């Protein structure tokens, strides 16, 4: 029994046992947000750039809930938590588009493949940011 009105994430969308997915079908990871849960534009992410942020229990249900954005490790932890456990309103409330772009090359390695793929498919500029950062590091 749930005690809040947040939507529950559905389980994995697996084909029937013994059947392959249809040609062109994509397998959605269990913890990946669906495209409709993401904002339509990164500019909708208007979360704070500084200060202390306290996440609600439905997002940070275990462990740390209060994050000081001046501490980069805490900022990355907050973003990882929101990206992996949040919903649309959490993304727009707690994430900031500029900070997400700036930290995406590191964040993308801290989150699961399904979450990373969902965000990079919805916002190709995040993938380009990560690619540019990798190229700069290799040069």
Short mmCIF file of N, CA and C in Angstrom, two decimals:
data_model
loop_
_atom_site.label_atom_id
_atom_site.label_comp_id
_atom_site.label_asym_id
_atom_site.label_seq_id
_atom_site.Cartn_x
_atom_site.Cartn_y
_atom_site.Cartn_z
N UNK A 1 0.84 -1.17 0.00
CA UNK A 1 0.00 0.00 0.00
C UNK A 1 0.89 1.24 0.00
N UNK A 2 0.61 2.18 -0.91
CA UNK A 2 1.40 3.39 -0.95
C UNK A 2 0.70 4.48 -0.14
N UNK A 3 1.52 5.40 0.36
CA UNK A 3 0.96 6.47 1.18
C UNK A 3 1.04 7.82 0.50
N UNK A 4 1.43 7.84 -0.77
CA UNK A 4 1.49 9.10 -1.50
C UNK A 4 0.86 8.92 -2.86
N UNK A 5 0.62 10.02 -3.53
CA UNK A 5 -0.08 9.99 -4.81
C UNK A 5 0.85 9.96 -6.01
N UNK A 6 2.13 9.73 -5.81
CA UNK A 6 3.06 9.67 -6.93
C UNK A 6 2.79 8.43 -7.76
N UNK A 7 2.93 8.53 -9.08
CA UNK A 7 2.75 7.34 -9.91
C UNK A 7 3.84 6.32 -9.62
N UNK A 8 3.51 5.07 -9.72
CA UNK A 8 4.48 4.01 -9.52
C UNK A 8 5.14 3.68 -10.84
N UNK A 9 6.43 3.40 -10.81
CA UNK A 9 7.13 3.03 -12.03
C UNK A 9 6.70 1.61 -12.42
N UNK A 10 6.33 1.42 -13.69
CA UNK A 10 5.98 0.08 -14.12
C UNK A 10 7.22 -0.79 -14.20
N UNK A 11 7.02 -2.08 -14.21
CA UNK A 11 8.12 -3.02 -14.34
C UNK A 11 8.65 -3.04 -15.75
N UNK A 12 9.65 -3.88 -16.01
CA UNK A 12 10.25 -3.92 -17.33
C UNK A 12 9.24 -4.39 -18.37
N UNK A 13 9.41 -3.92 -19.57
CA UNK A 13 8.51 -4.26 -20.67
C UNK A 13 9.12 -5.41 -21.46
N UNK A 14 9.18 -6.57 -20.89
CA UNK A 14 9.79 -7.73 -21.52
C UNK A 14 8.81 -8.39 -22.48
N UNK A 15 9.35 -8.98 -23.56
CA UNK A 15 8.48 -9.76 -24.43
C UNK A 15 8.08 -11.04 -23.72
N UNK A 16 7.10 -11.74 -24.24
CA UNK A 16 6.69 -13.01 -23.64
C UNK A 16 7.87 -13.96 -23.65
N UNK A 17 7.95 -14.87 -22.66
CA UNK A 17 9.06 -15.82 -22.64
C UNK A 17 9.16 -16.57 -23.97
N UNK A 18 10.40 -16.67 -24.47
CA UNK A 18 10.63 -17.39 -25.71
C UNK A 18 10.39 -16.56 -26.96
N UNK A 19 9.95 -15.33 -26.80
CA UNK A 19 9.70 -14.46 -27.95
C UNK A 19 10.70 -13.32 -27.95
N UNK A 20 11.14 -12.95 -29.13
CA UNK A 20 12.03 -11.81 -29.29
C UNK A 20 11.20 -10.55 -29.43
N UNK A 21 11.74 -9.38 -29.04
CA UNK A 21 11.00 -8.14 -29.26
C UNK A 21 10.80 -7.91 -30.76
N UNK A 22 9.74 -7.22 -31.11
CA UNK A 22 9.47 -6.90 -32.51
C UNK A 22 10.61 -6.08 -33.08
N UNK A 23 10.83 -6.21 -34.38
CA UNK A 23 11.88 -5.44 -35.04
C UNK A 23 11.65 -3.96 -34.79
N UNK A 24 12.71 -3.25 -34.42
CA UNK A 24 12.61 -1.82 -34.18
C UNK A 24 12.12 -1.47 -32.78
N UNK A 25 11.66 -2.47 -32.03
CA UNK A 25 11.18 -2.18 -30.67
C UNK A 25 12.38 -1.93 -29.77
N UNK A 26 12.19 -1.07 -28.80
CA UNK A 26 13.26 -0.83 -27.84
C UNK A 26 12.84 -1.42 -26.50
N UNK A 27 13.80 -1.96 -25.80
CA UNK A 27 13.53 -2.52 -24.48
C UNK A 27 13.74 -1.41 -23.46
N UNK A 28 12.72 -1.08 -22.71
CA UNK A 28 12.80 -0.04 -21.70
C UNK A 28 13.30 -0.65 -20.41
N UNK A 29 14.33 -0.06 -19.86
CA UNK A 29 14.88 -0.51 -18.60
C UNK A 29 13.88 -0.27 -17.47
N UNK A 30 13.92 -1.12 -16.48
CA UNK A 30 12.96 -1.03 -15.38
C UNK A 30 12.95 0.33 -14.71
N UNK A 31 14.12 0.90 -14.45
CA UNK A 31 14.19 2.15 -13.70
C UNK A 31 14.33 3.37 -14.60
N UNK A 32 14.22 3.20 -15.90
CA UNK A 32 14.32 4.34 -16.80
C UNK A 32 12.98 5.06 -16.87
N UNK A 33 13.02 6.39 -16.85
CA UNK A 33 11.76 7.12 -17.00
C UNK A 33 11.25 6.99 -18.44
N UNK A 34 9.95 7.01 -18.59
CA UNK A 34 9.38 7.03 -19.93
C UNK A 34 9.52 8.45 -20.47
N UNK A 35 9.56 8.56 -21.78
CA UNK A 35 9.76 9.87 -22.41
C UNK A 35 8.70 10.88 -21.94
N UNK A 36 7.48 10.42 -21.72
CA UNK A 36 6.41 11.35 -21.30
C UNK A 36 6.62 11.87 -19.88
N UNK A 37 7.47 11.22 -19.09
CA UNK A 37 7.76 11.69 -17.74
C UNK A 37 8.82 12.79 -17.72
N UNK A 38 9.58 12.91 -18.81
CA UNK A 38 10.65 13.90 -18.88
C UNK A 38 10.08 15.25 -19.31
N UNK A 39 10.76 16.32 -18.97
CA UNK A 39 10.32 17.62 -19.48
C UNK A 39 10.49 17.66 -21.00
N UNK A 40 9.75 18.51 -21.66
CA UNK A 40 9.87 18.62 -23.11
C UNK A 40 11.14 19.35 -23.53
N UNK A 41 11.59 20.28 -22.68
CA UNK A 41 12.80 21.04 -22.97
C UNK A 41 13.65 21.13 -21.70
N UNK A 42 14.96 21.15 -21.87
CA UNK A 42 15.84 21.28 -20.70
C UNK A 42 15.57 22.58 -19.95
N UNK A 43 15.14 23.61 -20.65
CA UNK A 43 14.90 24.90 -20.02
C UNK A 43 13.79 24.84 -18.98
N UNK A 44 13.00 23.76 -18.98
CA UNK A 44 11.97 23.59 -17.95
C UNK A 44 12.59 23.24 -16.59
N UNK A 45 13.85 22.83 -16.60
CA UNK A 45 14.54 22.48 -15.36
C UNK A 45 15.00 23.77 -14.70
N UNK A 46 14.21 24.24 -13.74
CA UNK A 46 14.47 25.54 -13.11
C UNK A 46 14.79 25.40 -11.63
N UNK A 47 15.44 24.32 -11.28
CA UNK A 47 15.81 24.11 -9.89
C UNK A 47 16.89 25.07 -9.44
N UNK A 48 17.19 25.03 -8.16
CA UNK A 48 18.16 25.98 -7.60
C UNK A 48 19.58 25.74 -8.12
N UNK A 49 20.37 26.82 -8.13
CA UNK A 49 21.79 26.77 -8.51
C UNK A 49 22.70 26.83 -7.29
N UNK A 50 22.11 27.22 -6.17
CA UNK A 50 22.91 27.38 -4.95
C UNK A 50 22.01 27.16 -3.74
N UNK A 51 22.66 27.05 -2.60
CA UNK A 51 21.90 26.89 -1.37
C UNK A 51 21.79 25.43 -0.95
N UNK A 52 20.91 25.21 0.01
CA UNK A 52 20.68 23.87 0.55
C UNK A 52 19.31 23.39 0.07
N UNK A 53 19.27 22.16 -0.40
CA UNK A 53 18.04 21.58 -0.94
C UNK A 53 17.68 20.35 -0.12
N UNK A 54 16.41 20.26 0.26
CA UNK A 54 15.91 19.07 0.95
C UNK A 54 14.94 18.35 0.02
N UNK A 55 15.25 17.11 -0.29
CA UNK A 55 14.39 16.31 -1.17
C UNK A 55 13.25 15.69 -0.38
N UNK A 56 12.09 15.54 -1.01
CA UNK A 56 10.97 14.88 -0.34
C UNK A 56 11.22 13.38 -0.20
N UNK A 57 10.50 12.77 0.72
CA UNK A 57 10.69 11.34 1.00
C UNK A 57 10.42 10.44 -0.20
N UNK A 58 9.49 10.82 -1.09
CA UNK A 58 9.22 9.94 -2.23
C UNK A 58 10.38 9.90 -3.22
N UNK A 59 11.31 10.84 -3.12
CA UNK A 59 12.50 10.83 -3.99
C UNK A 59 13.69 10.25 -3.22
N UNK A 60 13.95 10.76 -2.05
CA UNK A 60 15.08 10.31 -1.22
C UNK A 60 14.52 9.54 -0.04
N UNK A 61 14.08 8.34 -0.29
CA UNK A 61 13.42 7.53 0.74
C UNK A 61 14.41 6.78 1.61
N UNK A 62 15.69 6.78 1.22
CA UNK A 62 16.70 6.10 2.01
C UNK A 62 17.99 6.91 1.95
N UNK A 63 18.56 7.19 3.09
CA UNK A 63 19.82 7.92 3.09
C UNK A 63 19.64 9.42 3.15
N UNK A 64 20.62 10.10 2.60
CA UNK A 64 20.70 11.56 2.65
C UNK A 64 19.52 12.23 1.95
N UNK A 65 18.97 13.26 2.59
CA UNK A 65 17.87 14.03 2.00
C UNK A 65 18.19 15.50 1.85
N UNK A 66 19.23 15.99 2.55
CA UNK A 66 19.58 17.40 2.51
C UNK A 66 20.94 17.55 1.84
N UNK A 67 20.99 18.44 0.84
CA UNK A 67 22.19 18.60 0.01
C UNK A 67 22.58 20.06 -0.08
N UNK A 68 23.85 20.36 0.16
CA UNK A 68 24.40 21.70 0.00
C UNK A 68 25.00 21.77 -1.41
N UNK A 69 24.42 22.58 -2.28
CA UNK A 69 24.85 22.63 -3.67
C UNK A 69 26.25 23.23 -3.85
N UNK A 70 26.80 23.87 -2.81
CA UNK A 70 28.16 24.39 -2.88
C UNK A 70 29.19 23.26 -2.85
N UNK A 71 28.79 22.10 -2.37
CA UNK A 71 29.67 20.92 -2.31
C UNK A 71 29.39 20.07 -3.54
N UNK A 72 30.36 19.99 -4.45
CA UNK A 72 30.14 19.30 -5.73
C UNK A 72 29.73 17.84 -5.54
N UNK A 73 30.31 17.16 -4.57
CA UNK A 73 29.92 15.76 -4.33
C UNK A 73 28.46 15.66 -3.92
N UNK A 74 28.00 16.57 -3.09
CA UNK A 74 26.60 16.56 -2.69
C UNK A 74 25.69 16.95 -3.85
N UNK A 75 26.11 17.91 -4.65
CA UNK A 75 25.33 18.30 -5.82
C UNK A 75 25.17 17.11 -6.76
N UNK A 76 26.26 16.40 -7.04
CA UNK A 76 26.18 15.22 -7.91
C UNK A 76 25.29 14.14 -7.29
N UNK A 77 25.36 13.98 -5.98
CA UNK A 77 24.49 13.00 -5.30
C UNK A 77 23.02 13.37 -5.42
N UNK A 78 22.70 14.64 -5.25
CA UNK A 78 21.32 15.10 -5.40
C UNK A 78 20.84 14.84 -6.82
N UNK A 79 21.64 15.20 -7.82
CA UNK A 79 21.23 15.00 -9.21
C UNK A 79 21.05 13.51 -9.52
N UNK A 80 21.95 12.69 -9.04
CA UNK A 80 21.81 11.25 -9.26
C UNK A 80 20.52 10.74 -8.63
N UNK A 81 20.23 11.17 -7.42
CA UNK A 81 19.03 10.72 -6.73
C UNK A 81 17.77 11.15 -7.48
N UNK A 82 17.72 12.41 -7.89
CA UNK A 82 16.53 12.91 -8.61
C UNK A 82 16.40 12.23 -9.97
N UNK A 83 17.49 12.08 -10.69
CA UNK A 83 17.43 11.44 -12.01
C UNK A 83 16.96 10.00 -11.92
N UNK A 84 17.37 9.29 -10.89
CA UNK A 84 17.03 7.87 -10.80
C UNK A 84 15.73 7.59 -10.05
N UNK A 85 15.29 8.50 -9.18
CA UNK A 85 14.11 8.23 -8.36
C UNK A 85 12.98 9.24 -8.53
N UNK A 86 13.23 10.31 -9.27
CA UNK A 86 12.24 11.36 -9.39
C UNK A 86 11.23 11.17 -10.50
N UNK A 87 10.30 12.09 -10.55
CA UNK A 87 9.27 12.14 -11.58
C UNK A 87 9.31 13.54 -12.21
N UNK A 88 8.47 13.79 -13.16
CA UNK A 88 8.49 15.06 -13.91
C UNK A 88 8.57 16.28 -13.01
N UNK A 89 7.69 16.39 -12.03
CA UNK A 89 7.69 17.57 -11.16
C UNK A 89 8.97 17.66 -10.32
N UNK A 90 9.55 16.53 -9.99
CA UNK A 90 10.81 16.54 -9.25
C UNK A 90 11.94 17.05 -10.14
N UNK A 91 11.95 16.61 -11.40
CA UNK A 91 12.98 17.08 -12.33
C UNK A 91 12.93 18.60 -12.45
N UNK A 92 11.73 19.14 -12.68
CA UNK A 92 11.61 20.58 -12.92
C UNK A 92 11.83 21.40 -11.65
N UNK A 93 11.60 20.81 -10.50
CA UNK A 93 11.75 21.53 -9.23
C UNK A 93 13.18 21.49 -8.70
N UNK A 94 13.86 20.36 -8.83
CA UNK A 94 15.16 20.18 -8.18
C UNK A 94 16.35 20.23 -9.12
N UNK A 95 16.15 20.05 -10.42
CA UNK A 95 17.26 20.07 -11.37
C UNK A 95 17.31 21.42 -12.07
N UNK A 96 18.50 21.87 -12.36
CA UNK A 96 18.72 23.12 -13.07
C UNK A 96 19.39 22.78 -14.41
N UNK A 97 18.86 23.30 -15.51
CA UNK A 97 19.36 22.96 -16.84
C UNK A 97 20.85 23.24 -16.99
N UNK A 98 21.31 24.40 -16.53
CA UNK A 98 22.73 24.75 -16.68
C UNK A 98 23.62 23.81 -15.87
N UNK A 99 23.21 23.50 -14.66
CA UNK A 99 24.01 22.58 -13.84
C UNK A 99 23.99 21.17 -14.41
N UNK A 100 22.84 20.75 -14.93
CA UNK A 100 22.76 19.41 -15.52
C UNK A 100 23.71 19.31 -16.71
N UNK A 101 23.69 20.31 -17.60
CA UNK A 101 24.60 20.31 -18.75
C UNK A 101 26.06 20.29 -18.30
N UNK A 102 26.39 21.13 -17.33
CA UNK A 102 27.77 21.26 -16.87
C UNK A 102 28.30 19.97 -16.25
N UNK A 103 27.43 19.25 -15.54
CA UNK A 103 27.88 18.07 -14.81
C UNK A 103 27.52 16.76 -15.51
N UNK A 104 26.86 16.82 -16.65
CA UNK A 104 26.42 15.60 -17.32
C UNK A 104 27.57 14.62 -17.63
N UNK A 105 28.75 15.07 -18.08
CA UNK A 105 29.80 14.09 -18.35
C UNK A 105 30.13 13.19 -17.16
N UNK A 106 30.06 13.72 -15.94
CA UNK A 106 30.29 12.88 -14.74
C UNK A 106 29.02 12.16 -14.32
N UNK A 107 27.89 12.86 -14.37
CA UNK A 107 26.63 12.26 -13.93
C UNK A 107 26.27 11.03 -14.75
N UNK A 108 26.52 11.07 -16.04
CA UNK A 108 26.11 9.96 -16.91
C UNK A 108 26.80 8.65 -16.52
N UNK A 109 27.95 8.75 -15.83
CA UNK A 109 28.63 7.54 -15.36
C UNK A 109 28.13 7.10 -13.99
N UNK A 110 27.31 7.94 -13.35
CA UNK A 110 26.82 7.64 -12.00
C UNK A 110 25.40 7.08 -12.00
N UNK A 111 24.76 7.08 -13.14
CA UNK A 111 23.38 6.61 -13.24
C UNK A 111 23.33 5.38 -14.13
N UNK A 112 22.27 4.63 -14.01
CA UNK A 112 22.12 3.41 -14.81
C UNK A 112 21.95 3.70 -16.30
N UNK A 113 22.23 2.70 -17.09
CA UNK A 113 22.14 2.82 -18.54
C UNK A 113 20.76 3.26 -19.00
N UNK A 114 19.71 2.72 -18.41
CA UNK A 114 18.36 3.07 -18.83
C UNK A 114 18.04 4.53 -18.61
N UNK A 115 18.43 5.06 -17.45
CA UNK A 115 18.19 6.47 -17.15
C UNK A 115 19.02 7.35 -18.08
N UNK A 116 20.30 7.00 -18.23
CA UNK A 116 21.20 7.76 -19.11
C UNK A 116 20.66 7.78 -20.54
N UNK A 117 20.26 6.63 -21.05
CA UNK A 117 19.75 6.54 -22.42
C UNK A 117 18.47 7.35 -22.59
N UNK A 118 17.56 7.27 -21.62
CA UNK A 118 16.30 8.03 -21.71
C UNK A 118 16.58 9.53 -21.80
N UNK A 119 17.46 10.03 -20.95
CA UNK A 119 17.75 11.47 -20.94
C UNK A 119 18.51 11.88 -22.20
N UNK A 120 19.47 11.07 -22.65
CA UNK A 120 20.24 11.44 -23.84
C UNK A 120 19.41 11.31 -25.11
N UNK A 121 18.46 10.39 -25.13
CA UNK A 121 17.56 10.31 -26.29
C UNK A 121 16.62 11.52 -26.33
N UNK A 122 16.14 11.93 -25.18
CA UNK A 122 15.24 13.09 -25.12
C UNK A 122 15.99 14.40 -25.36
N UNK A 123 17.24 14.45 -24.93
CA UNK A 123 18.03 15.69 -25.02
C UNK A 123 19.40 15.37 -25.61
N UNK A 124 19.50 15.29 -26.93
CA UNK A 124 20.77 14.94 -27.58
C UNK A 124 21.92 15.87 -27.20
N UNK A 125 21.61 17.10 -26.79
CA UNK A 125 22.68 18.01 -26.39
C UNK A 125 23.44 17.49 -25.17
N UNK A 126 22.80 16.67 -24.34
CA UNK A 126 23.52 16.08 -23.21
C UNK A 126 24.57 15.09 -23.71
N UNK A 127 24.20 14.27 -24.69
CA UNK A 127 25.15 13.32 -25.26
C UNK A 127 26.30 14.08 -25.93
N UNK A 128 26.00 15.17 -26.62
CA UNK A 128 27.03 15.96 -27.29
C UNK A 128 27.97 16.59 -26.26
N UNK A 129 27.43 17.02 -25.13
CA UNK A 129 28.25 17.58 -24.06
C UNK A 129 29.23 16.53 -23.54
N UNK A 130 28.75 15.32 -23.34
CA UNK A 130 29.60 14.23 -22.85
C UNK A 130 30.66 13.87 -23.87
N UNK A 131 30.29 13.84 -25.15
CA UNK A 131 31.24 13.51 -26.21
C UNK A 131 32.32 14.57 -26.30
N UNK A 132 31.92 15.84 -26.21
CA UNK A 132 32.89 16.94 -26.26
C UNK A 132 33.84 16.87 -25.08
N UNK A 133 33.33 16.55 -23.91
CA UNK A 133 34.18 16.45 -22.71
C UNK A 133 35.17 15.30 -22.86
N UNK A 134 34.74 14.18 -23.42
CA UNK A 134 35.64 13.04 -23.63
C UNK A 134 36.73 13.39 -24.63
N UNK A 135 36.36 14.09 -25.70
CA UNK A 135 37.33 14.49 -26.71
C UNK A 135 38.35 15.45 -26.13
N UNK A 136 37.89 16.39 -25.30
CA UNK A 136 38.81 17.36 -24.68
C UNK A 136 39.78 16.66 -23.73
N UNK A 137 39.27 15.67 -23.01
CA UNK A 137 40.13 14.94 -22.06
C UNK A 137 41.18 14.10 -22.80
N UNK A 138 40.82 13.61 -23.98
CA UNK A 138 41.75 12.77 -24.75
C UNK A 138 42.81 13.60 -25.47
N UNK A 139 42.54 14.89 -25.68
CA UNK A 139 43.48 15.75 -26.42
C UNK A 139 44.65 16.18 -25.61
#
